[in-house]
Coordinates of C-alpha atoms (C1' of nucleotides) in Angstrom, one line a residue:
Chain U
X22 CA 0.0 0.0 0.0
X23 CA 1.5 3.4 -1.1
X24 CA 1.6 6.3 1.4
X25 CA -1.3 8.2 -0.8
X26 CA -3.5 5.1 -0.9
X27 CA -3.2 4.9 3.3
X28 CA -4.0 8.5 3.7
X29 CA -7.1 8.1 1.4
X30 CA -8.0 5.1 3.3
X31 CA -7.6 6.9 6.8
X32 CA -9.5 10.1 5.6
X33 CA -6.7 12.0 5.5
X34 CA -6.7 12.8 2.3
X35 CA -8.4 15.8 0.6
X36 CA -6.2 16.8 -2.5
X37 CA -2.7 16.7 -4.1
X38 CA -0.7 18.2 -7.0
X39 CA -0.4 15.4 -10.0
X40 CA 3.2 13.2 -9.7
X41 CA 2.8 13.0 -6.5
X42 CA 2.1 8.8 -6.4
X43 CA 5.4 8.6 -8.9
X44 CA 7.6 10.8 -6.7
X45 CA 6.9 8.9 -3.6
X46 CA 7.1 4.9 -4.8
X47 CA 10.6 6.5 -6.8
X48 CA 12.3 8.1 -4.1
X49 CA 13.1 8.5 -0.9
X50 CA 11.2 12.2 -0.1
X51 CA 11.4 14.9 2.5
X52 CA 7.9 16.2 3.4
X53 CA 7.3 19.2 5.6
X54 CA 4.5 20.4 7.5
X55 CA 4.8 24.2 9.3
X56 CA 3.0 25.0 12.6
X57 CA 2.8 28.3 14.4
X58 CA 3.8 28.5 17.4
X59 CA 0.6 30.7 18.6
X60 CA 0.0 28.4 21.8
X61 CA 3.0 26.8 24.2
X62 CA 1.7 23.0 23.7
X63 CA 0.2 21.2 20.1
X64 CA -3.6 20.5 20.0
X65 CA -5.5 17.7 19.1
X66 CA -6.4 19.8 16.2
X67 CA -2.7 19.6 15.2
X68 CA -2.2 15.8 15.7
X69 CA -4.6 15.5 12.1
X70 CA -1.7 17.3 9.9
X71 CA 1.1 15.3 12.9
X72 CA -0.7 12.3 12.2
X73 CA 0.4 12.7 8.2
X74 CA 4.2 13.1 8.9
X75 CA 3.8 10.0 11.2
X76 CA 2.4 7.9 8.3
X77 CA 4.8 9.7 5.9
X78 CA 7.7 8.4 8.2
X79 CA 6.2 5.0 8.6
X80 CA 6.5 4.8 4.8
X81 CA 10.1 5.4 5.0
X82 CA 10.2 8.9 4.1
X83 CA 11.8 11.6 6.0
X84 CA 9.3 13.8 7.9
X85 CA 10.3 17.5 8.3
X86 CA 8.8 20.1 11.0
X87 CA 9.1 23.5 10.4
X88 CA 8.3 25.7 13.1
X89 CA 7.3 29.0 12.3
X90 CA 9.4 31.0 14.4
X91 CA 9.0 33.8 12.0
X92 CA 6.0 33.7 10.0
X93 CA 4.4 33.0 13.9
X94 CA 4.9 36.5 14.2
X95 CA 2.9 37.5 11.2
X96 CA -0.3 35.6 11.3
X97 CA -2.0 33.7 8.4
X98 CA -5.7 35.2 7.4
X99 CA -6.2 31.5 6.1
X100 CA -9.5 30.4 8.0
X101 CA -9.5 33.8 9.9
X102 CA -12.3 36.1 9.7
X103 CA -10.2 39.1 11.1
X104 CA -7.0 39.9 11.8
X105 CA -4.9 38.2 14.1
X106 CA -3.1 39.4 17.6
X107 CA 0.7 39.5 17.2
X108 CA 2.7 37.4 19.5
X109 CA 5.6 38.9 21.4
X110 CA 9.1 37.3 20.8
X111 CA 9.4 35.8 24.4
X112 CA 5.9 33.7 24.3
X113 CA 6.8 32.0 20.5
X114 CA 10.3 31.2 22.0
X115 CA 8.6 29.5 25.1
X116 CA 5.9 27.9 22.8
X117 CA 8.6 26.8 20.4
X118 CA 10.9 25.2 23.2
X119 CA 7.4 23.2 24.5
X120 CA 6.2 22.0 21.2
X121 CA 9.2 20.7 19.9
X122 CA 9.7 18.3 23.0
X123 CA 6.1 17.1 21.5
X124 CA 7.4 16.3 18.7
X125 CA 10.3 14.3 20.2
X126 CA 7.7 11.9 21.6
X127 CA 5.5 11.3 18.7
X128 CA 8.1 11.2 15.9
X129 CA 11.4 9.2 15.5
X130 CA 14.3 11.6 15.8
X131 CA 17.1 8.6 16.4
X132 CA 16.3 6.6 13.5
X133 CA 19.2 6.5 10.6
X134 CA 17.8 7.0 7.5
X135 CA 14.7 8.8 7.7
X136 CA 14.5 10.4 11.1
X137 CA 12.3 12.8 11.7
X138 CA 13.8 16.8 11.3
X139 CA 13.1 19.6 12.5
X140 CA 14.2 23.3 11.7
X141 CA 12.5 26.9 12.5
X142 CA 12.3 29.6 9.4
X143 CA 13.4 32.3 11.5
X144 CA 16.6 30.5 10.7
X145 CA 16.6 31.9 7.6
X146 CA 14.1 35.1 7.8
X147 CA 16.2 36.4 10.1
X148 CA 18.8 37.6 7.8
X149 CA 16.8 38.1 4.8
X150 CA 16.1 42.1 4.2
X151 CA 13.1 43.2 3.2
X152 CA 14.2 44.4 0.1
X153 CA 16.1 41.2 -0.2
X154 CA 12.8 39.5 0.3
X155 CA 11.1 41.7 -2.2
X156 CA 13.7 40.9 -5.0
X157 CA 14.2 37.5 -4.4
X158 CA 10.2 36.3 -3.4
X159 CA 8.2 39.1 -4.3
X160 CA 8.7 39.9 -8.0
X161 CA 8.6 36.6 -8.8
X162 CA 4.7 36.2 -8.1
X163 CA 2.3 38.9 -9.2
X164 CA -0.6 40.5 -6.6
X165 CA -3.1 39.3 -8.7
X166 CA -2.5 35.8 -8.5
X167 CA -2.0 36.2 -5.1
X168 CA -5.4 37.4 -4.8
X169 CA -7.2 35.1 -6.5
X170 CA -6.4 32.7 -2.8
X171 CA -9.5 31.9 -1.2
X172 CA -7.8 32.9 1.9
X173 CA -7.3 36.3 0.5
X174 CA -10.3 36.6 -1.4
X175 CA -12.8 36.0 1.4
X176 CA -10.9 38.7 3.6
X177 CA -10.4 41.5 1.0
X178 CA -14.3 43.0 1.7
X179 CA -13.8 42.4 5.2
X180 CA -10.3 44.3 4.9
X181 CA -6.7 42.4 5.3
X182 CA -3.5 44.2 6.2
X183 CA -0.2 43.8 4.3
X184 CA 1.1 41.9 6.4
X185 CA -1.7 39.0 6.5
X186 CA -1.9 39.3 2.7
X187 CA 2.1 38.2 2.6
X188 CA 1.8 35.6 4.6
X189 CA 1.4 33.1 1.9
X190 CA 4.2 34.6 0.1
X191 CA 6.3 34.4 3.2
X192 CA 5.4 30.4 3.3
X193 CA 6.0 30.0 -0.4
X194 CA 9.7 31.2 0.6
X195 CA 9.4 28.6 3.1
X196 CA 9.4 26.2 0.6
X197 CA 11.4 27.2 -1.7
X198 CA 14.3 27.7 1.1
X199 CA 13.9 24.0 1.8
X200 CA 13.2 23.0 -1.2
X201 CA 16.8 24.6 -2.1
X202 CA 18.4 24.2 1.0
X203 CA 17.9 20.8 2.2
X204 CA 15.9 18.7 -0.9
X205 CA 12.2 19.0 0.8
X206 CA 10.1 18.2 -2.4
X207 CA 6.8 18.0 -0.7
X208 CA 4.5 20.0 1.9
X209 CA 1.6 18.7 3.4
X210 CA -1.0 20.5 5.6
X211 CA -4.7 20.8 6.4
X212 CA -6.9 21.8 3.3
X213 CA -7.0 25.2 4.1
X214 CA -3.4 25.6 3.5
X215 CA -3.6 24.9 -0.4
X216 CA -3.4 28.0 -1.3
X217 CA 0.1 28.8 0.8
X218 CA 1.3 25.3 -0.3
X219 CA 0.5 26.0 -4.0
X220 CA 2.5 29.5 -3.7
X221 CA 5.0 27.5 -3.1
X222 CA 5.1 25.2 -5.1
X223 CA 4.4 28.1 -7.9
X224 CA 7.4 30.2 -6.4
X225 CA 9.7 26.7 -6.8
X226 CA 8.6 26.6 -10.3
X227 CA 9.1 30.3 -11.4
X228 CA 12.7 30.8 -9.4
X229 CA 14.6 27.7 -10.1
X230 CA 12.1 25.7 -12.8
X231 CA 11.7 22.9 -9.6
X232 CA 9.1 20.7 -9.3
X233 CA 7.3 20.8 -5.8
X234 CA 4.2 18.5 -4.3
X235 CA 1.7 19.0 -2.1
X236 CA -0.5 16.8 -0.2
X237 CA -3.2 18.5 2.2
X238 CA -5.8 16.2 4.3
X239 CA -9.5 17.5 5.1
X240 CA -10.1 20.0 8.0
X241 CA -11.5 17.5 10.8
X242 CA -15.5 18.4 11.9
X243 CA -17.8 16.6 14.3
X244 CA -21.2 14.9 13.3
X245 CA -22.9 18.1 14.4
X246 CA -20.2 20.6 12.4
X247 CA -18.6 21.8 15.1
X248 CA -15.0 22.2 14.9
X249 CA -13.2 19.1 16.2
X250 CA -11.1 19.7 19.2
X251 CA -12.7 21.0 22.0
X252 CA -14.3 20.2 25.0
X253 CA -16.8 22.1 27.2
X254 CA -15.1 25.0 25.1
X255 CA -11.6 24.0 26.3
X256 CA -8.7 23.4 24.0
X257 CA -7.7 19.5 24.4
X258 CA -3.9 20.1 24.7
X259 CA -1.6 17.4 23.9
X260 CA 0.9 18.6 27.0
X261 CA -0.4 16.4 30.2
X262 CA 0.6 19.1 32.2
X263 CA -2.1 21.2 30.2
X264 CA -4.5 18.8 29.1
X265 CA -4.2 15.6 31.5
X266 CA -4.1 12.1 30.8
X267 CA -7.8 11.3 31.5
X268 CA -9.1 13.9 30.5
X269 CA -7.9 13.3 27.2
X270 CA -8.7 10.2 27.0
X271 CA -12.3 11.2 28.0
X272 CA -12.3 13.6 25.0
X273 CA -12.6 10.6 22.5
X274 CA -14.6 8.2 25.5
X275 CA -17.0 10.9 25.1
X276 CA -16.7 11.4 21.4
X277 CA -20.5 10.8 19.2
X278 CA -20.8 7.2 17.9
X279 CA -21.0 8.9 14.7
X280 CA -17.5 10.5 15.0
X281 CA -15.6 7.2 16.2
X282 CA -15.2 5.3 13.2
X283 CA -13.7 8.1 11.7
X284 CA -11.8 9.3 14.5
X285 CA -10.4 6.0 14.7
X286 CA -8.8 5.8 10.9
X287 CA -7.4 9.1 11.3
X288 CA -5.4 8.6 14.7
X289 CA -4.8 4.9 15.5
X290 CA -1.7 3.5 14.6
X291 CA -3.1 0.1 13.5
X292 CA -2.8 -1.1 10.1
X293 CA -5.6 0.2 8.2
X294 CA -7.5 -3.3 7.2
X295 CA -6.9 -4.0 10.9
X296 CA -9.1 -0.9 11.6
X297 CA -11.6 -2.0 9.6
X298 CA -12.4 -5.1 11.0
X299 CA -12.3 -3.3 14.3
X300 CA -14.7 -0.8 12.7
X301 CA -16.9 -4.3 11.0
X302 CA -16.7 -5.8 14.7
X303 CA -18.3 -3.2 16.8
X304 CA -20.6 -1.9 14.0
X305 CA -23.1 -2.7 17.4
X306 CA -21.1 -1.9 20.2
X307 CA -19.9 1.5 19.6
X308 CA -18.4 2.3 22.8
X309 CA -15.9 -0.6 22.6
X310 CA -14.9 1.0 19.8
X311 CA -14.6 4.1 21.2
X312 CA -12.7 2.9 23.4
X313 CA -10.0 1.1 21.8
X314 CA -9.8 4.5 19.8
X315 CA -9.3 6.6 23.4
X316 CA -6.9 3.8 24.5
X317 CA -5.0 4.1 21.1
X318 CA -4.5 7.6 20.8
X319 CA -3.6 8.3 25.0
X320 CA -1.0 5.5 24.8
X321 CA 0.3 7.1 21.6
X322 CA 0.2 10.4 22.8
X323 CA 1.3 9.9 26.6
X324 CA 2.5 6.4 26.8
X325 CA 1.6 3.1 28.2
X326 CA 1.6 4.1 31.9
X327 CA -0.6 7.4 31.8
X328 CA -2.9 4.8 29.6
X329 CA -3.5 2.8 32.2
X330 CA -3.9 5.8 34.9
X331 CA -6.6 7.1 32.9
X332 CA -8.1 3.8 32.2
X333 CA -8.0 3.1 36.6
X334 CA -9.7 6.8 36.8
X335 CA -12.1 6.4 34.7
X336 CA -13.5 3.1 36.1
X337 CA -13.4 4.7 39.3
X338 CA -15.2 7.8 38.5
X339 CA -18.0 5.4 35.9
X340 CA -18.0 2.3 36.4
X341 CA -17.5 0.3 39.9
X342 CA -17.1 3.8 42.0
X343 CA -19.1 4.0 44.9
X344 CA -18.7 5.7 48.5
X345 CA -17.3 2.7 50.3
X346 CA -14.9 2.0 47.5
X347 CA -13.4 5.8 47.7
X348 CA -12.9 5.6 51.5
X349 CA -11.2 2.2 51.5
X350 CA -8.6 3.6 49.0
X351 CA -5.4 4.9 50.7
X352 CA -4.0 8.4 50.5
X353 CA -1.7 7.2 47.5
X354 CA -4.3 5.7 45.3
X355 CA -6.3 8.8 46.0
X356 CA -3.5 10.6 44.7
X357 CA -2.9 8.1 41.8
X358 CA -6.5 7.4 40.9
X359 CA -7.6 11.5 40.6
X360 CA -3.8 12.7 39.0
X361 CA -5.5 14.8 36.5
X362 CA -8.7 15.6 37.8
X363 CA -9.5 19.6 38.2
X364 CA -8.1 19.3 42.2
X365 CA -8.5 22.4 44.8
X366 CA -6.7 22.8 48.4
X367 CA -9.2 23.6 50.8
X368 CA -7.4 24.4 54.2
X369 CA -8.0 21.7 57.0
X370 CA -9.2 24.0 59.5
X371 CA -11.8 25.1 58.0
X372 CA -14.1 21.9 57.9
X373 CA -13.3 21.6 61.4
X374 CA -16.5 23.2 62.8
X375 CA -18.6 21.9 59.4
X376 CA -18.3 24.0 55.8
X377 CA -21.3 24.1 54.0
X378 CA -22.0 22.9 50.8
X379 CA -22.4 26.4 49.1
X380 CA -19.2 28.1 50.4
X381 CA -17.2 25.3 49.5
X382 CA -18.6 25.1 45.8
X383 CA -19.3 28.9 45.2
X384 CA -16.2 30.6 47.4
X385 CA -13.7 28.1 48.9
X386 CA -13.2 26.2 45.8
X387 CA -13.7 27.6 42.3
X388 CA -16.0 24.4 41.1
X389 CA -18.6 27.1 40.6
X390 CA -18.5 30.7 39.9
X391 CA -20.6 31.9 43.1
X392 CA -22.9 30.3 46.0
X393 CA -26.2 31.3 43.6
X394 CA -24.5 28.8 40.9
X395 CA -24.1 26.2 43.8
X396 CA -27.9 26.6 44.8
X397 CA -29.5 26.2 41.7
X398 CA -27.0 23.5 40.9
X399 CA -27.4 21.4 44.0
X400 CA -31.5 22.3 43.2
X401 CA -30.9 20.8 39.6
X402 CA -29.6 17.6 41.0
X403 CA -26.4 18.1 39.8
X404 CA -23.9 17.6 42.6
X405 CA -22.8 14.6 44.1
X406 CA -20.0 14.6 47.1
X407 CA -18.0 11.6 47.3
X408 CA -20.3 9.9 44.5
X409 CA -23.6 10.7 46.6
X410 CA -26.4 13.2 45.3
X411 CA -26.1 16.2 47.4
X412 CA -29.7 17.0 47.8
X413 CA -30.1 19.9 49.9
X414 CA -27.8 23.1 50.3
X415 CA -27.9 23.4 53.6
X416 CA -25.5 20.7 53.7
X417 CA -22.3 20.7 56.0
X418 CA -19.1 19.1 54.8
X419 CA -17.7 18.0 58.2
X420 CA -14.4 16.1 58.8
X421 CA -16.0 12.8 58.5
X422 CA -17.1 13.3 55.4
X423 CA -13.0 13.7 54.2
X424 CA -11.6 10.4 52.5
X425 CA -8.4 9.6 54.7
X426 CA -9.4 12.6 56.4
X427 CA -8.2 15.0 53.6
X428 CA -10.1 14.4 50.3
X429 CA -13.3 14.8 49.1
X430 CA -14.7 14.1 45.8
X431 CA -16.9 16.6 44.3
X432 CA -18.7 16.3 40.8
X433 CA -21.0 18.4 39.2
X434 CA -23.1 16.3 36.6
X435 CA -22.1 13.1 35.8
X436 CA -18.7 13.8 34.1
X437 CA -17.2 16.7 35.8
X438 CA -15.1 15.8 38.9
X439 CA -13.5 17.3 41.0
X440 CA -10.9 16.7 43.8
X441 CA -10.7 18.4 47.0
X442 CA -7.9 18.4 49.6
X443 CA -7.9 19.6 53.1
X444 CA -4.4 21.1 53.6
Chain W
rG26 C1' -17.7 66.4 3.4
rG27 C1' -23.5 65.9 3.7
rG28 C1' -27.7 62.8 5.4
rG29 C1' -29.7 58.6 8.1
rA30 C1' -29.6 54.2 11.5
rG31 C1' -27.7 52.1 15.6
rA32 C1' -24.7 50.6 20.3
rU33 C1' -29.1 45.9 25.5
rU34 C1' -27.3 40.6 29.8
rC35 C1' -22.4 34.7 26.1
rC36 C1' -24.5 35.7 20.8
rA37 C1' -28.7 37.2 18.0
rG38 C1' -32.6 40.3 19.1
rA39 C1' -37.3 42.6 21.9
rG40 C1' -38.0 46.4 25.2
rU41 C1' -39.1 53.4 24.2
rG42 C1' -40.5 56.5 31.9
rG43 C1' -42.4 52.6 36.9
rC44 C1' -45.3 45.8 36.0
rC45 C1' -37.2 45.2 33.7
rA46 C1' -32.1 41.5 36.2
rA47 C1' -34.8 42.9 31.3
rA48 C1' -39.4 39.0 26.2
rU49 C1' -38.0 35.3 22.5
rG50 C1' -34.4 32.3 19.9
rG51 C1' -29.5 30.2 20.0
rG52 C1' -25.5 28.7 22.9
rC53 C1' -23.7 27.2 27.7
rC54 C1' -24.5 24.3 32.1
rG55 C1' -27.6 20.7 34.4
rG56 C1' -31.7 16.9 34.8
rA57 C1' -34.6 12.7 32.6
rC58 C1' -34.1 8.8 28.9
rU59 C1' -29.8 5.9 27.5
rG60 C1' -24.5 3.7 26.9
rU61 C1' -19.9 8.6 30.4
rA62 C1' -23.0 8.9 22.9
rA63 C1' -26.5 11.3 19.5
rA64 C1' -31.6 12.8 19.1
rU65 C1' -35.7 14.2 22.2
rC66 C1' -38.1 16.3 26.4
rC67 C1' -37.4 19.4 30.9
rG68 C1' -34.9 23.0 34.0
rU69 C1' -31.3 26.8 34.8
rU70 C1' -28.5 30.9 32.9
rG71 C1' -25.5 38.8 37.2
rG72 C1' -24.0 38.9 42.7
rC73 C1' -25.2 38.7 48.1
rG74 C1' -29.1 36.9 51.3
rU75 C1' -32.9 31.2 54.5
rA76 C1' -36.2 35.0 53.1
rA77 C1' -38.3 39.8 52.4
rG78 C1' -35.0 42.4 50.1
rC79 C1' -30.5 44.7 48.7
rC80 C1' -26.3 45.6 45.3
rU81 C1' -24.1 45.7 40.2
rU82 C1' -25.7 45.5 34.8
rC83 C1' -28.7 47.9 29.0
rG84 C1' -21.6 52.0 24.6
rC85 C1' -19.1 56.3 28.0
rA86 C1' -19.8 60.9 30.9
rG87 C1' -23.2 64.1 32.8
rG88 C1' -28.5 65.9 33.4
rU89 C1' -34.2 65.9 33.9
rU90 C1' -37.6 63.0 37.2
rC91 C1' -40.2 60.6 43.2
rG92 C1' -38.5 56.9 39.6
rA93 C1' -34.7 55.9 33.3
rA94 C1' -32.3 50.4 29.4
rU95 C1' -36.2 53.9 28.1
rC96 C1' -36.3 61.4 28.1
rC97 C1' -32.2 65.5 27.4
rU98 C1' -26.8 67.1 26.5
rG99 C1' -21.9 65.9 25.2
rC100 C1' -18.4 62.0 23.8
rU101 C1' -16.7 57.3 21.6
rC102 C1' -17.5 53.5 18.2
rU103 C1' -20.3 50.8 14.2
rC104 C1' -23.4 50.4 9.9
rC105 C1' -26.1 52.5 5.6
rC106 C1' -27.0 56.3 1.8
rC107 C1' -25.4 60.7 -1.0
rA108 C1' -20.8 63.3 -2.6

RNA sequence: GGGGAGAUUCCAGAGUGGCCAAAUGGGCCGGACUGUAAAUCCGUUGGCGUAAGCCUUCGCAGGUUCGAAUCCUGCUCUCCCCA
C-alpha cells in the first residue's frame, strides 16, 4: 500500500498536486509540515496534519517540522475572519521550546535514514532584508494571483493588512528555502493551506524551474459541524501538564458514535485493514470502539503508563465507583486514581467546625463561579460529594465526610469531577 | 464632506419613563431517557441573602424625574445612503 493510498483510506486525504504517487514509490522524499507557534503546547487539532508526517515516516520517508518562528509573528488570514493578535518574541520562544519536545515523543528523531527533522524559518528570515525578500520572493509572483487565494479573497471586503496578505508569500519562501536548501520536495497541511502550499510550489517553479508537491488532508468536523477539538469550550492540549491524561482520554470516550469510526482511521496506529475489521466488529457496540480508539491515541500520545492511569480513573469515577470504595482507598491511590482531575486545596481548618456545601462550591473552591450557581446546581440535581447526590444546600461538609481525612470528591453532573484536599 | 440608522445581559434580538435582572431564539450548564454517545423532552442561565429584600448591569460621561435600558446634552464607536 502506497503512502497516498493509506492517507485516502484513513481520511486523511483531501487533494494533491499530480506526480505525486510517482515521486513517492521512486524516491526517498522529505515532506514538511509548518506550525505556528501561537500556543506553548500542540492540540488535538494539530495531531490531524502530525498524524500525516507520522504515516509519511512510517512509509520510509523523511518527515520534516518547520516551526514557524518567524511567519508566527505575522499571522495567516487562512481560515481567519479578522486579523490576528501579534505574539511577542518571548511567548513563541517559550511555545517553540514546549512544542518541539512534542514532537520528540511522537516522531522518530534517532532513526538512521529517515528520522524525523526539525528546523525553524526564522533560521533563515532572520537575515533576509526586506528588500532582499522583495527581489528574491516578491517579483517573482504577481498580486493578482496572489489574490485570487481563497484565503485572501474571502478577507479582501472584510479588509486584510499587508502583512496578512504576505503571509502566503512568506510560506512559499518557506518552501522554496527548503526545497533549495535541504531537498524537501513535498508540503503537506490541512486543506486550508492549499493556497500557501501552492504559492510554493508556484514560487519553486518560477525561481529555479523545480518541481514541488503537495498533499493536504480534510479539515477534521464533528457529526454536528462543530470544529473538532474542544471540549466544554476548552482546548484539548496534547501537554499532560495542560490537558491531562484522563481527561484526554475522556475527549474521544465521550466522542459521538457517529465521530468514532472516523476518528479511529485518522489517529490509530493500526494497520488500516486492521481498523476496519475493528470498525466491521463493533458496528453494534460502539463504545468498545470508542474505546479502543481513546486507548490508542492516549498510549500514543502519553505512553503506556498514563494509559493505564486514565483507564483506573475512569472506572473509578464510571463504572464500579461508589462511596465505600473511595474511603477504603489509601492516601496514594487517592492521589494516583484522581492525577489529572481539576483538584483544589481547601485548608483543614476550615471543615473543622462543618463548611457548608455552598461556600465550598461557590467561594472556597472555584468548582462554581458563586454560591447562587451552587444553589441552583445542587437544586438541579447536579452535585454529588463523594459519588452521593447532594440534595439539599444546607448541607455541611464535616471532617467525616474527608476520605483519609483530607479528600473529598466533588462532581458536578455526571462527568465533571472534581478533587478536593484539606491542607 | 452631507444625510440617516444604531450601540441591550455569552451571541442574535425585543423592550421606548415605573409591572425590567430585562421577552424570544441560539448557545452554555444541568436533569430525565440511554450507553460517560446522539436525538428528544425538561430545568437553569448577574452577585449577596434562609427570606423579604439589597447591590451591580442595558456603549461612555453628565443631566431631567419621586423613579430611566427607556427622556435631554456631550463624547466614543459601528453600519447605511449621497458626494
Amino acid at each position: 500500500m502506497t503512502l497516498l493510498q493509506e492517507l485516502r483510506a484513513r481520511g486523511l486525504l483531501q487533494d494533491h498536486t499530480p506526480g505525486v504517487e510517482e515521486l513517492l514509490t521512486n524516491e526517498k522524499v522529505k515532506g514538511y509540515i509548518g506550525y505556528d507557534p501561537t500556543a506553548p503546547s500542540l492540540t488535538i487539532g494539530n495531531l490531524v496534519t502530525i498524524m500525516m508526517l507520522v504515516h509519511l515516516q512510517r512509509h520510509g520517508h523523511t518527515p520534516v517540522v518547520l516551526f514557524g518562528g518567524a511567519t508566527g509573528r505575522v499571522g495567516d488570514p487562512s481560515g481567519k475572519d479578522a486579523e490576528r493578535k501579534m505574539l511577542d518574541i518571548e511567548t513563541i520562544e517559550h511555545n517553540l521550546a514546549h512544542q518541539q519536545k512534542q514532537f520528540q515523543h511522537i516522531l522518530r528523531f534517532d532513526q538512521g535514514d529517515n528520522e524525523a527533522l526539525l528546523t525553524n524559518n526564522y533560521n533563515w528570515f532572520k537575515d533576509i532584508s526586506f528588500l532582499d525578500f522583495l527581489r528574491d520572493a516578491g517579483k517573482h509572483l504577481t498580486v493578482n494571483y496572489m489574490m485570487s487565494k481563497e484565503s485572501v479573497k474571502r478577507r479582501i471586503e472584510t479588509g486584510i493588512s499587508f502583512t496578512e496578505f504576505s503571509y502566503q508569500l512568506l510560506q512559499g519562501y518557506d518552501f522554496y528555502h527548503m526545497y533549495q536548501n535541504m531537498g524537501v520536495k513535498l508540503q503537506m497541511g490541512g486543506s486550508d493551506q492549499w493556497g500557501n502550499i501552492t504559492t510554493g510550489t508556484e514560487l519553486i517553479r518560477r525561481k529555479v524551474s523545480g518541481e514541488a508537491f503537495a498533499i493536504t488532508c480534510p479539515l477534521l468536523t464533528k457529526a454536528d459541524g462543530t470544529k473538532f477539538g474542544k471540549s466544554e469550550g476548552q482546548n484539548i492540549w496534547l501537554d499532560p501538564e495542560m490537558t491531562s491524561p484522563y481527561k484526554f482520554y475522556q475527549f474521544f470516550i465521550n466522542a459521538t458514535d457517529d465521530d468514532a469510526p472516523r476518528f479511529f482511521r485518522i489517529f490509530s496506529l493500526r494497520s488500516i485493514e486492521e481498523i476496519e475489521q475493528i470498525i466491521a466488529d463493533n458496528a453494534q457496540n460502539p463504545n468498545q470502539l470508542k474505546r479502543t480508539l481513546a486507548e490508542d491515541v492516549t498510549k500514543f500520545v502519553h505512553g503506556e503508563e498514563a494509559l493505564e492511569k486514565a483507564i483506573a480513573t475512569s472506572q473509578i469515577l464510571f463504572g464500579k465507583g461508589t462511596k465505600e470504595l473511595l474511603f477504603s482507598m489509601s492516601e496514594k491511590e487517592m492521589l494516583e486514581t484522581f492525577e489529572g482531575v481539576p483538584t483544589f486545596e481547601v485548608e483543614a481548618a476550615k471543615f473543622a467546625d462543618g463548611l457548608s456545601i455552598l461556600d465550598l462550591l461557590g467561594v472556597e473552591t472555584q468548582i462554581l463561579c458563586s454560591k447562587g450557581e451552587a444553589k441552583r446546581e445542587i437544586k438541579g440535581n447536579a452535585i454529588s460529594l463523594n459519588l452521593q447526590k447532594v440534595g439539599s444546600d444546607s448541607l455541611v461538609v464535616a471532617k467525616d465526610d474527608l476520605i483519609n481525612g483530607k479528600f473529598l470528591v466533588v462532581n458536578r453532573g455526571k462527568r465533571n469531577f472534581h478533587l478536593v484536599v484539606a491542607k
